[in-house]
JSON list of C-alpha atoms in Angstrom, two decimals:
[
{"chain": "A", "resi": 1, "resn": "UNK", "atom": "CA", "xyz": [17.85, 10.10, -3.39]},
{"chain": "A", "resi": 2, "resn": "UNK", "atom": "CA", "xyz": [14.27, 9.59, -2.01]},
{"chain": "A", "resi": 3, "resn": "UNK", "atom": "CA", "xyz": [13.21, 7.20, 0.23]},
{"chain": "A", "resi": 4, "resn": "UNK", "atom": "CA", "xyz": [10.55, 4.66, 0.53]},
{"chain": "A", "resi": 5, "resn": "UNK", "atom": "CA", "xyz": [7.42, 6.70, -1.41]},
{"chain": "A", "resi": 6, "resn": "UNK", "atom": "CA", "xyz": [4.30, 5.06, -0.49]},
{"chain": "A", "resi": 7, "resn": "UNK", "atom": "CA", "xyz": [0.22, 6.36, -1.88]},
{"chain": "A", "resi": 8, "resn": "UNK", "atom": "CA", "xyz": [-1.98, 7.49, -0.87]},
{"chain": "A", "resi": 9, "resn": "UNK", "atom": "CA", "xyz": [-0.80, 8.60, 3.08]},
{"chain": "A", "resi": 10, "resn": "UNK", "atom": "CA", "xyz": [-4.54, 8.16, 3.87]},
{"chain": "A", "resi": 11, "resn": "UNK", "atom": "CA", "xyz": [-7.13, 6.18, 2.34]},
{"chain": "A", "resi": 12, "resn": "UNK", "atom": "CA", "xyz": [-10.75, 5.90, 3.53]},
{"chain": "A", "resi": 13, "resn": "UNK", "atom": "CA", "xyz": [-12.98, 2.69, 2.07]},
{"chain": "A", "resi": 14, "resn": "UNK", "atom": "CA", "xyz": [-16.48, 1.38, 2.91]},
{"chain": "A", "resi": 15, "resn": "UNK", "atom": "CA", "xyz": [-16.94, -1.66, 3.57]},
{"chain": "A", "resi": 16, "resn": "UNK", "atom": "CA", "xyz": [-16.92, -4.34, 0.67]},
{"chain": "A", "resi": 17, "resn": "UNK", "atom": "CA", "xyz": [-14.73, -2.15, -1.28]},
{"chain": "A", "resi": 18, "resn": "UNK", "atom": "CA", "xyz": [-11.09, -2.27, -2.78]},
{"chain": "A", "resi": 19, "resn": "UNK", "atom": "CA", "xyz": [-8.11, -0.74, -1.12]},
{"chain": "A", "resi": 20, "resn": "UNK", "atom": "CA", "xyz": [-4.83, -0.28, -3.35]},
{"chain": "A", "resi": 21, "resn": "UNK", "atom": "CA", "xyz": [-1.93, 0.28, -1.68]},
{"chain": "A", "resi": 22, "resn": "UNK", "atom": "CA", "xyz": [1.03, 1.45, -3.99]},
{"chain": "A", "resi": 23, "resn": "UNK", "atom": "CA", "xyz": [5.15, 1.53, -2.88]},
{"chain": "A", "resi": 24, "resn": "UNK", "atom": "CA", "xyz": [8.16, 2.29, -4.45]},
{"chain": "A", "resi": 25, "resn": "UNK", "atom": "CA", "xyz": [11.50, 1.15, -3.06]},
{"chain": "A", "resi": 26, "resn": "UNK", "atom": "CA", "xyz": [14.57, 2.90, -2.68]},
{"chain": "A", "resi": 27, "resn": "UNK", "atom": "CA", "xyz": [16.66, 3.07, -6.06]},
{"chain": "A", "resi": 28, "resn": "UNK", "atom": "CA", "xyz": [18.67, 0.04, -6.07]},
{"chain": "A", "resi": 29, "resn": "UNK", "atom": "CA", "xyz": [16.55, -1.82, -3.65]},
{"chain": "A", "resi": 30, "resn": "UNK", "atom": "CA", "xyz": [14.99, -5.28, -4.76]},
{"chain": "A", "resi": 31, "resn": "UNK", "atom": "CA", "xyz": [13.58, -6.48, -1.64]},
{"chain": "A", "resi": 32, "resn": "UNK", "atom": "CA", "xyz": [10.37, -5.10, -0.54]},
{"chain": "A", "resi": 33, "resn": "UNK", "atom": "CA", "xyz": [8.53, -6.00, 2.59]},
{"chain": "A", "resi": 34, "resn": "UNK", "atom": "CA", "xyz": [4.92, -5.19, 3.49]},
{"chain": "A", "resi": 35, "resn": "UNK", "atom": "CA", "xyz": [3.81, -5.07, 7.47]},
{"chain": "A", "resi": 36, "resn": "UNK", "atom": "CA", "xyz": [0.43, -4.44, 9.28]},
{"chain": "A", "resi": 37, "resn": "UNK", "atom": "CA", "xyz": [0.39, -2.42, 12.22]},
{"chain": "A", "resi": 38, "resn": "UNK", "atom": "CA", "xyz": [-2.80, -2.06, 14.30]},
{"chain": "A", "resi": 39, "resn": "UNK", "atom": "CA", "xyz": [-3.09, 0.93, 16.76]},
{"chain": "A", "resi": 40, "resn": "UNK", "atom": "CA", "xyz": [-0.77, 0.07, 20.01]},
{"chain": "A", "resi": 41, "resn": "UNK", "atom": "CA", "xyz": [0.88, -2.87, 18.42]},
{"chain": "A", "resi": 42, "resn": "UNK", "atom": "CA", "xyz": [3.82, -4.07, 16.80]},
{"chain": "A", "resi": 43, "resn": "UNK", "atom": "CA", "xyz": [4.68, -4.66, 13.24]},
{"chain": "A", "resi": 44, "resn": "UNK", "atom": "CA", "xyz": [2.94, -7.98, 11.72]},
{"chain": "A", "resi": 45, "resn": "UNK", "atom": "CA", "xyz": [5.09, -9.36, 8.83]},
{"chain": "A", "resi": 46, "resn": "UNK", "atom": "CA", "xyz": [2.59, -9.45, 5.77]},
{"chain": "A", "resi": 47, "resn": "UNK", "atom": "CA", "xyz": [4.18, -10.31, 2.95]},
{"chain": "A", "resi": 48, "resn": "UNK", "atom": "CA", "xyz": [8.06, -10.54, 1.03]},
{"chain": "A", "resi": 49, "resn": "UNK", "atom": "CA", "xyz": [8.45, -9.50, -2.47]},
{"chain": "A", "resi": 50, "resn": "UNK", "atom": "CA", "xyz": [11.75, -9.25, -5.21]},
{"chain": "A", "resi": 51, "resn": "UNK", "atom": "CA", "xyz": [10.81, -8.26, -8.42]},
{"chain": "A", "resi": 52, "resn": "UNK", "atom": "CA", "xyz": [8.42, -10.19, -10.27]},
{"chain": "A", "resi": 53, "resn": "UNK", "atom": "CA", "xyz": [8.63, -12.99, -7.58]},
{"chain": "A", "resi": 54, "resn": "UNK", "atom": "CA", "xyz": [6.53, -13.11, -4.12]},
{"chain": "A", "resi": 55, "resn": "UNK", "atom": "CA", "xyz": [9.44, -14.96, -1.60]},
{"chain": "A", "resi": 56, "resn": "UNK", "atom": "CA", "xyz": [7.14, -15.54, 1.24]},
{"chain": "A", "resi": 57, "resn": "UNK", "atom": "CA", "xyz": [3.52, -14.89, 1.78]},
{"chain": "A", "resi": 58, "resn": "UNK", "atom": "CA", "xyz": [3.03, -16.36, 5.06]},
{"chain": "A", "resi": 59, "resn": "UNK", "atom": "CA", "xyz": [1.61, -13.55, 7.01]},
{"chain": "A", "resi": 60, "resn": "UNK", "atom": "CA", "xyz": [-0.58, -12.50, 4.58]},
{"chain": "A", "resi": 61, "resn": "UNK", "atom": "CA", "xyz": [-4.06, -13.85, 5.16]},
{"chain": "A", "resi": 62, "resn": "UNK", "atom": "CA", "xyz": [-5.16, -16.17, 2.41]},
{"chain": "A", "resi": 63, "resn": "UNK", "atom": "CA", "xyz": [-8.21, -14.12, 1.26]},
{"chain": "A", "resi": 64, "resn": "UNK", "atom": "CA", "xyz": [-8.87, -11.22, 0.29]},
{"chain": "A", "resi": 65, "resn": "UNK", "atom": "CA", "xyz": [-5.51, -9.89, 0.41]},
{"chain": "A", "resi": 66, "resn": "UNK", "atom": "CA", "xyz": [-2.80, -9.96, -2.81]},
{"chain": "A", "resi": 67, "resn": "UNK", "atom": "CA", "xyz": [0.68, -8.81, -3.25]},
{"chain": "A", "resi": 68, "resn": "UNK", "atom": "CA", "xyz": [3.02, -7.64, -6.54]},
{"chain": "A", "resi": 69, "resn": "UNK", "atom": "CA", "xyz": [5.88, -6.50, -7.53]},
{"chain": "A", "resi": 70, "resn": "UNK", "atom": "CA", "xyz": [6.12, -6.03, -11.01]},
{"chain": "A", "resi": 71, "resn": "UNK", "atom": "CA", "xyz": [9.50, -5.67, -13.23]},
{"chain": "A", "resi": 72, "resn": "UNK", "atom": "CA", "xyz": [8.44, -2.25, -13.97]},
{"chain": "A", "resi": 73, "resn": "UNK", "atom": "CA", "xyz": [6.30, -0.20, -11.03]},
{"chain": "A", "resi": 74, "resn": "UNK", "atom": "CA", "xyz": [6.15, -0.16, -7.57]},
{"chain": "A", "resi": 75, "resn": "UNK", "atom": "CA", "xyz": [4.73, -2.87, -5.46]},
{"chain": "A", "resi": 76, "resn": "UNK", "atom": "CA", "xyz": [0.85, -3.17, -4.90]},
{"chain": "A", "resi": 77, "resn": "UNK", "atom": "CA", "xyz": [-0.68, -4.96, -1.82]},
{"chain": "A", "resi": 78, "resn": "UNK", "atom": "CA", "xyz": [-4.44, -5.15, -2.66]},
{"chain": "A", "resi": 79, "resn": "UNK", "atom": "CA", "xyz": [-7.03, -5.64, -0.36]},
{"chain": "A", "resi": 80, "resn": "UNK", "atom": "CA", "xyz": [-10.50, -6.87, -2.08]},
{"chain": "A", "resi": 81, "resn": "UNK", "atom": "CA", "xyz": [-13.57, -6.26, -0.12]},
{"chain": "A", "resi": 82, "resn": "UNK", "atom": "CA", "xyz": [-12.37, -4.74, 2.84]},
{"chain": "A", "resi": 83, "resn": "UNK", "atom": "CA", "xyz": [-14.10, -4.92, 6.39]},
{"chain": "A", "resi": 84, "resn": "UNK", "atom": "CA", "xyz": [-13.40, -2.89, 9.65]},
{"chain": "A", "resi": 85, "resn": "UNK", "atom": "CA", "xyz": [-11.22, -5.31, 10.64]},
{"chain": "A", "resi": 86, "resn": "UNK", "atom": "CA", "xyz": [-8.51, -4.19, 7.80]},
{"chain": "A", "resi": 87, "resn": "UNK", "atom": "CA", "xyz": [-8.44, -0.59, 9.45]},
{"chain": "A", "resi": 88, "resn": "UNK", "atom": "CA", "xyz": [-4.33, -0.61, 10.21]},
{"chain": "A", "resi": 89, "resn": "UNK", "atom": "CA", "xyz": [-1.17, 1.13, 9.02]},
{"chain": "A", "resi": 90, "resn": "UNK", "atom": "CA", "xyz": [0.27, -0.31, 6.23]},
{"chain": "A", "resi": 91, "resn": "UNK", "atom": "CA", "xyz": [3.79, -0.61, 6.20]},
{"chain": "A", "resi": 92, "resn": "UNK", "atom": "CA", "xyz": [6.27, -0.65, 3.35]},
{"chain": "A", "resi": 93, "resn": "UNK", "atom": "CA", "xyz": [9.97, -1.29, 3.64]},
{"chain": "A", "resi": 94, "resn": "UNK", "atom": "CA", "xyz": [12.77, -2.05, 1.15]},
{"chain": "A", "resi": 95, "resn": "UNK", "atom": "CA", "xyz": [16.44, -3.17, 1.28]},
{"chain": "A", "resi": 96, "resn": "UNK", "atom": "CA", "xyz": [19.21, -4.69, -0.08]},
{"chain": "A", "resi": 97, "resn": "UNK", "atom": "CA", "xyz": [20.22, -8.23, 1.07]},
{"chain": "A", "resi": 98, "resn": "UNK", "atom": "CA", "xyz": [20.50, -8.23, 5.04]},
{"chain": "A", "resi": 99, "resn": "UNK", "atom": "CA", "xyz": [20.74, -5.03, 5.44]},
{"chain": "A", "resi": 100, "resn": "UNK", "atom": "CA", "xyz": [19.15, -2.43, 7.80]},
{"chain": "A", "resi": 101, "resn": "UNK", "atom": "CA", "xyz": [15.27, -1.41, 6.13]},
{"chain": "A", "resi": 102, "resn": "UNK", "atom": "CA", "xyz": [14.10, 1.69, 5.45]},
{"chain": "A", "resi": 103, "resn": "UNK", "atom": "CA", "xyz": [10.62, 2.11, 5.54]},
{"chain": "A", "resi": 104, "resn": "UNK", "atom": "CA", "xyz": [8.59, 4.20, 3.63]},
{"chain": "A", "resi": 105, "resn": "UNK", "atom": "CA", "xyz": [5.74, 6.95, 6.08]},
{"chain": "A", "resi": 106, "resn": "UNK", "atom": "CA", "xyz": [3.18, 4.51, 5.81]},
{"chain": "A", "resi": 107, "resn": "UNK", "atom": "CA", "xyz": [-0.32, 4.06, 4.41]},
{"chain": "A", "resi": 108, "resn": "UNK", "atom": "CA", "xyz": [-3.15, 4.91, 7.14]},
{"chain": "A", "resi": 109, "resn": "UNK", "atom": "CA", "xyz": [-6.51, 2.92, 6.02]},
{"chain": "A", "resi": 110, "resn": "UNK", "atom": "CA", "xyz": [-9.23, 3.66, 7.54]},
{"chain": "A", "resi": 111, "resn": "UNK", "atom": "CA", "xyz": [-12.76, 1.64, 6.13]},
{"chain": "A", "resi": 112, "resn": "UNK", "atom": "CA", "xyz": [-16.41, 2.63, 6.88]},
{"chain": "B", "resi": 1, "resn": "UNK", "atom": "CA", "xyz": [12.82, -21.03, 16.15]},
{"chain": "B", "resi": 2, "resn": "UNK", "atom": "CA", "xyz": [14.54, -18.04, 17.77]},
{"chain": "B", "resi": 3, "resn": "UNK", "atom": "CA", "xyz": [12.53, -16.19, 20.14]},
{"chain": "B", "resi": 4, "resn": "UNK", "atom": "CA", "xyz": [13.72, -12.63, 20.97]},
{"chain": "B", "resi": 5, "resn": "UNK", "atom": "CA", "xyz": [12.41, -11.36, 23.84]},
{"chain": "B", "resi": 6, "resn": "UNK", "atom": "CA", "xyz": [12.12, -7.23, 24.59]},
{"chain": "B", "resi": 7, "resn": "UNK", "atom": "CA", "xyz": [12.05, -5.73, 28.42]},
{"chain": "B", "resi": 8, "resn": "UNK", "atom": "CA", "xyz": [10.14, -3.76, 29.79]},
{"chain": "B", "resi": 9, "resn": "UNK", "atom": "CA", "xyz": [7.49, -3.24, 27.56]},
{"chain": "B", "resi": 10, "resn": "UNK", "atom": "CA", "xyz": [6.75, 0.25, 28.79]},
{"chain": "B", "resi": 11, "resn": "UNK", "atom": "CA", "xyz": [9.45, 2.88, 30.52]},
{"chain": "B", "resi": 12, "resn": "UNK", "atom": "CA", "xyz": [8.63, 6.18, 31.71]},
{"chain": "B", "resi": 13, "resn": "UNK", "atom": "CA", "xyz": [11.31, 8.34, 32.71]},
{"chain": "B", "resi": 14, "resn": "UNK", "atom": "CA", "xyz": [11.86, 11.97, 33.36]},
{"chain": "B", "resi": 15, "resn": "UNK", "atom": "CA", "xyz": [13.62, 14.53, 31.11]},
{"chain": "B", "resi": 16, "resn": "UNK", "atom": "CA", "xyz": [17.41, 13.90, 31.86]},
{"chain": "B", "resi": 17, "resn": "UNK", "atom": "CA", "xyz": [17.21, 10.58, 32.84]},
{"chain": "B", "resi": 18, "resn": "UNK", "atom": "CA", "xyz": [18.72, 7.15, 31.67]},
{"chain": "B", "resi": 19, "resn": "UNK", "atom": "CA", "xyz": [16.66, 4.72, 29.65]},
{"chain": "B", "resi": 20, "resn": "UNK", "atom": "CA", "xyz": [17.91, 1.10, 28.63]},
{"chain": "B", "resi": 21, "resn": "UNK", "atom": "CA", "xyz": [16.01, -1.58, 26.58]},
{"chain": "B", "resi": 22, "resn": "UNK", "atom": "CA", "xyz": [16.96, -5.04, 26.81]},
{"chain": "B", "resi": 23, "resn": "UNK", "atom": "CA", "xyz": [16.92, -7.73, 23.68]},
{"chain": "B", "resi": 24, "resn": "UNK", "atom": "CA", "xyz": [17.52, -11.50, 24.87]},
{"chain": "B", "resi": 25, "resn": "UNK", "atom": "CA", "xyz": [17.27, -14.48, 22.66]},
{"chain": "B", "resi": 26, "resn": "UNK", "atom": "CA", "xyz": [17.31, -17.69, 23.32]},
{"chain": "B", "resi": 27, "resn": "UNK", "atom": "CA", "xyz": [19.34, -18.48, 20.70]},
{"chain": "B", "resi": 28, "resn": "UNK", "atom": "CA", "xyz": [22.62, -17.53, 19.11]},
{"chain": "B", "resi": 29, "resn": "UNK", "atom": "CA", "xyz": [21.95, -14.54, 16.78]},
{"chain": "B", "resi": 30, "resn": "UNK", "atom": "CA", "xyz": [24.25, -13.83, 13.21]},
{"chain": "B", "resi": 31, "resn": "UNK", "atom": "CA", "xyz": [23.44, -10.10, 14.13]},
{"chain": "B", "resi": 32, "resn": "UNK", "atom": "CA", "xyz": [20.96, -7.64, 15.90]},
{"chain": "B", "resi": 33, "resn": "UNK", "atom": "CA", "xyz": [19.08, -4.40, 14.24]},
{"chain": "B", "resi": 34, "resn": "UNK", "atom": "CA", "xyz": [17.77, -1.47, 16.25]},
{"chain": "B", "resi": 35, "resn": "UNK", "atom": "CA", "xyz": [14.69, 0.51, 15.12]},
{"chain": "B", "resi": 36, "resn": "UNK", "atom": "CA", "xyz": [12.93, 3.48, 16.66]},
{"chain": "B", "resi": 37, "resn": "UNK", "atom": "CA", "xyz": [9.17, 4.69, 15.48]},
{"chain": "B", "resi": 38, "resn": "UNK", "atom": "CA", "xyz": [8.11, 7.65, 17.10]},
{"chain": "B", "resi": 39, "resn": "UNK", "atom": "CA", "xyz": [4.51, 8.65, 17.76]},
{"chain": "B", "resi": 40, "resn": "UNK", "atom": "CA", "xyz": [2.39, 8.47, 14.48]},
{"chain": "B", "resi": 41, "resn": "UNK", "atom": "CA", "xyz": [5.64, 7.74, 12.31]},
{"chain": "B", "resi": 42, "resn": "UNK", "atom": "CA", "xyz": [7.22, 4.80, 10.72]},
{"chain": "B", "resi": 43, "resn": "UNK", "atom": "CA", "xyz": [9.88, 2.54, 12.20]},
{"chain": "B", "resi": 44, "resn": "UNK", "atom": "CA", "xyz": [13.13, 3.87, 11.06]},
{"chain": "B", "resi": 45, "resn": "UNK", "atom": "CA", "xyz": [16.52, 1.83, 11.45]},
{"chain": "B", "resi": 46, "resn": "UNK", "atom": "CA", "xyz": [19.12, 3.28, 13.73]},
{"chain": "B", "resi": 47, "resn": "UNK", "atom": "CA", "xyz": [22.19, 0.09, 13.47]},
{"chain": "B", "resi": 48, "resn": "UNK", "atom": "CA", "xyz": [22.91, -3.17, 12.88]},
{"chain": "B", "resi": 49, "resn": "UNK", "atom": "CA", "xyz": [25.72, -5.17, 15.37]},
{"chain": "B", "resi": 50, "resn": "UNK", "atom": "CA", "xyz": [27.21, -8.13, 13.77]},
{"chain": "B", "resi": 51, "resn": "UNK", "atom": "CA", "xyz": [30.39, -8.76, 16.29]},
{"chain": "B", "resi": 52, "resn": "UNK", "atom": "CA", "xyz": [30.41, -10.69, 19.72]},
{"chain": "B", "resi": 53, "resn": "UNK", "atom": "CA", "xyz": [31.02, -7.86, 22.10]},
{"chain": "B", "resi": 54, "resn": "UNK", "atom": "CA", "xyz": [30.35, -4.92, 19.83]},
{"chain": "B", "resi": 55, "resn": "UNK", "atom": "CA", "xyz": [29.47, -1.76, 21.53]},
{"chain": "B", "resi": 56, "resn": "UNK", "atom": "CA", "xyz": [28.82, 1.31, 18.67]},
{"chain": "B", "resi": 57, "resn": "UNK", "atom": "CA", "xyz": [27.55, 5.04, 19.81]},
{"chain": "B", "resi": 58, "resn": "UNK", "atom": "CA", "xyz": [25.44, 7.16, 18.32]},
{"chain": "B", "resi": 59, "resn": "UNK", "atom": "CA", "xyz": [25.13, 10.30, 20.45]},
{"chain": "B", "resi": 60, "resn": "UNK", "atom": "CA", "xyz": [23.77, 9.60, 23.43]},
{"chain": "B", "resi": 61, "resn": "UNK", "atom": "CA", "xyz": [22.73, 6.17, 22.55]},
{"chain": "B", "resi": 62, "resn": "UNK", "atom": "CA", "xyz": [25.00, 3.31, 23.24]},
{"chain": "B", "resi": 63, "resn": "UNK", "atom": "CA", "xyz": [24.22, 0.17, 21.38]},
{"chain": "B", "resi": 64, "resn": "UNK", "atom": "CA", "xyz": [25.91, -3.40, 23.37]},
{"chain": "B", "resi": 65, "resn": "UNK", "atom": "CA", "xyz": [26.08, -6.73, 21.69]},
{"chain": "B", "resi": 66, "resn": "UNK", "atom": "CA", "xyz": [26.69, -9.58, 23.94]},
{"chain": "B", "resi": 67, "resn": "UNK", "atom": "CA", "xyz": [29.93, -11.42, 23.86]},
{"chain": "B", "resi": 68, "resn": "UNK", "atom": "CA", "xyz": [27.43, -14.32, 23.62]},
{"chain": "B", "resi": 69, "resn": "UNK", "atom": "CA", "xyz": [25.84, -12.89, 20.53]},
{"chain": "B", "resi": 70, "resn": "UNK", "atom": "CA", "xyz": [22.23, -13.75, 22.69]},
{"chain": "B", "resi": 71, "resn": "UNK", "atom": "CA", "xyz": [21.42, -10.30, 24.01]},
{"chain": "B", "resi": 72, "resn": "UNK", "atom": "CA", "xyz": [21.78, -6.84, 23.26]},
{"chain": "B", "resi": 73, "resn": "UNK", "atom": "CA", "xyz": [20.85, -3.85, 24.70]},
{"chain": "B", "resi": 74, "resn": "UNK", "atom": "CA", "xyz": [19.95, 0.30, 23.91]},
{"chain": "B", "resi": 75, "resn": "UNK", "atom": "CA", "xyz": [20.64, 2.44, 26.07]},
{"chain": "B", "resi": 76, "resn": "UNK", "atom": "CA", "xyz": [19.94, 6.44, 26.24]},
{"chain": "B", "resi": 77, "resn": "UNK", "atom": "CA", "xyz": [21.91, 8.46, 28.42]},
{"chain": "B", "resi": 78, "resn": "UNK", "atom": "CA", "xyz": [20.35, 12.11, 29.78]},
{"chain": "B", "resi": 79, "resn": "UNK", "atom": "CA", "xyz": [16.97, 11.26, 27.87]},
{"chain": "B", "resi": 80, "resn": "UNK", "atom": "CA", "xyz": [15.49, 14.45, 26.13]},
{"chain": "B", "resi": 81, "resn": "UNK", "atom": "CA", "xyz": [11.42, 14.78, 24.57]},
{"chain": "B", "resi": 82, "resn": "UNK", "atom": "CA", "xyz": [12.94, 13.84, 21.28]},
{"chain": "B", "resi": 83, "resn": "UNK", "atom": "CA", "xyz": [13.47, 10.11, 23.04]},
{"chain": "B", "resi": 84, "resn": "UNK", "atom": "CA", "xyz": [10.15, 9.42, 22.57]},
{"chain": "B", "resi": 85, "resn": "UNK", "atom": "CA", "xyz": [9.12, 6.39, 20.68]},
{"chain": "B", "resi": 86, "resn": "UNK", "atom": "CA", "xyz": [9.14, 2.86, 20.57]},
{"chain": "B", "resi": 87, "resn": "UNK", "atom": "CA", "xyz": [12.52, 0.98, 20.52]},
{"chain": "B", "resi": 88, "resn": "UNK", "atom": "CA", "xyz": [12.24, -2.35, 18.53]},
{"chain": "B", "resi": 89, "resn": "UNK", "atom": "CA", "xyz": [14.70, -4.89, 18.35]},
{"chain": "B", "resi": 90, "resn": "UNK", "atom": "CA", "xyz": [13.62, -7.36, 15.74]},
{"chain": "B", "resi": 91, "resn": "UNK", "atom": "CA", "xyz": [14.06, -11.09, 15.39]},
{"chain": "B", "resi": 92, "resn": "UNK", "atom": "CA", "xyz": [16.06, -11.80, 12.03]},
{"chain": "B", "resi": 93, "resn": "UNK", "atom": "CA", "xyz": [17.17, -15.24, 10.93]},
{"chain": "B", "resi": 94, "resn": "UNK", "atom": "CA", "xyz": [19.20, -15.25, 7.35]},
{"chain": "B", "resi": 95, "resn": "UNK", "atom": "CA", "xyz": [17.18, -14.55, 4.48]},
{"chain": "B", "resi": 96, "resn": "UNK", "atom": "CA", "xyz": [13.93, -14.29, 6.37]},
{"chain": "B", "resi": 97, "resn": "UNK", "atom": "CA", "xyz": [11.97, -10.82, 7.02]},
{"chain": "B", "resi": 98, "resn": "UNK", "atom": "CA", "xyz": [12.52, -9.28, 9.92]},
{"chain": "B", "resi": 99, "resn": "UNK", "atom": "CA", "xyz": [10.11, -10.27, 13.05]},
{"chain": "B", "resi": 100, "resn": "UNK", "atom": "CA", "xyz": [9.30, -7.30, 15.09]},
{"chain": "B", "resi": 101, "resn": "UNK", "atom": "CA", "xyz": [7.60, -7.37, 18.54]},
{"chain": "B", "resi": 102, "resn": "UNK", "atom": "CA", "xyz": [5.86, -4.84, 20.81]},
{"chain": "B", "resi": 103, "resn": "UNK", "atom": "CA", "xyz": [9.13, -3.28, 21.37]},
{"chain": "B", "resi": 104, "resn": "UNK", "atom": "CA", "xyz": [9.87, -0.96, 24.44]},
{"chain": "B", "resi": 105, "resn": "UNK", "atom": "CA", "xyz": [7.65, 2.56, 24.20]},
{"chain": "B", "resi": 106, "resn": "UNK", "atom": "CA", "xyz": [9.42, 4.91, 26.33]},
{"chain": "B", "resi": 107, "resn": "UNK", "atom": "CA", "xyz": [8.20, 7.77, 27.41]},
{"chain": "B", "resi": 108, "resn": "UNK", "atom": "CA", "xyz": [9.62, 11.22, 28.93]},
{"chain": "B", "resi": 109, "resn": "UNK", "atom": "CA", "xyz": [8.33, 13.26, 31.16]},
{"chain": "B", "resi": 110, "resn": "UNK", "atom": "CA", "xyz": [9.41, 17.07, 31.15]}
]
């Protein structure tokens, strides 16, 4: 019964181009939660997806940044056009209803 | 809207020691999660307390709700190397995604 998978563990960009994070949930998981963590800090809330339907967006800056969670696939959180600035751990988690998450190991992006 | 506050920020402590985090809301909560993330990994959930009161062991942690359902607390009794990490106790209202904070980052000196 695996966990959270997230791809890639570690993803270098230059600046300006596209980062693609990918995450599966755990099997009979429909909610799936994205969060940004910057070196030394806390979790940010990003973005809340079910399947096929984004639930609530609000901490996920307007531009540049997209979320999906299609009926077949994992989730995607896409980054277009990525700057320094977007050098964080990327977070997935999945659960079901209000119950504890279980996060997946992470995506560590790192941009040039 | 609920504000869930997390003392002390920072705790050092040596090997063998006790170690307790503190959660306090300002606000009544439906129920509190506890989450540790250790040095380079990802936050992983350790329990959820729903009841006023509740008090649930894992080990040597011991996990308090208050009667008050406003404050909980973590605490780790004899602490060993493996303690270390940062304790999170995030801010959850219904359907909404869980709010974490800086959470407490303890750690142990051998």
């Amino acid at each position: 019964n695996a966990g959270v998978m997230q791809n890639p563990r570690h993803l270098v960009r230059r600046r300006g181009q596209e980062a693609r994070l990918r995450c599966s949930p755990m099997k009979g998981h429909s909610h799936v939660y994205w969060y940004r963590q910057l070196p030394e800090e806390g979790l940010k809330f990003m973005v809340y997806l079910q399947k096929e339907n984004i639930i609530d967006e609000s901490g996920m800056p307007k531009e540049r940044f997209s979320a999906e969670f299609p009926k077949e696939g994992p989730s995607i959180l896409r980054i277009q056009q990525v700057v320094r600035g977007d050098s964080a751990a990327y977070f997935c988690a999945s659960s079901q209803g209000q119950t504890g998450y279980t996060f997946g190991s992470g995506t560590r992006l790192t941009v040039v | 809207g609920q504000q869930v506050m997390q003392i002390p920020q920072y705790q050092h402590v040596q090997e063998g020691e006790d170690f307790t985090t503190y959660c306090n809301s300002s606000t009544t909560l439906s129920n509190i999660q506890w989450y540790k993330q250790r040095p380079g990994g990802h936050p992983v959930f350790l329990i959820q307390l729903v009841k006023s009161g509740e008090v649930k062991k894992q080990k040597r942690l011991t996990f308090q709700f208050g009667e008050a359902k406003k404050n909980s607390s973590l605490h780790i009794t004899a602490t060993q190397t493996t303690d270390v990490g940062t304790y999170f106790c995030p801010r959850s209202s219904g359907n909404t995604p869980l709010v974490f904070g800086k959470g407490t980052r303890l750690s142990v000196i051998a």
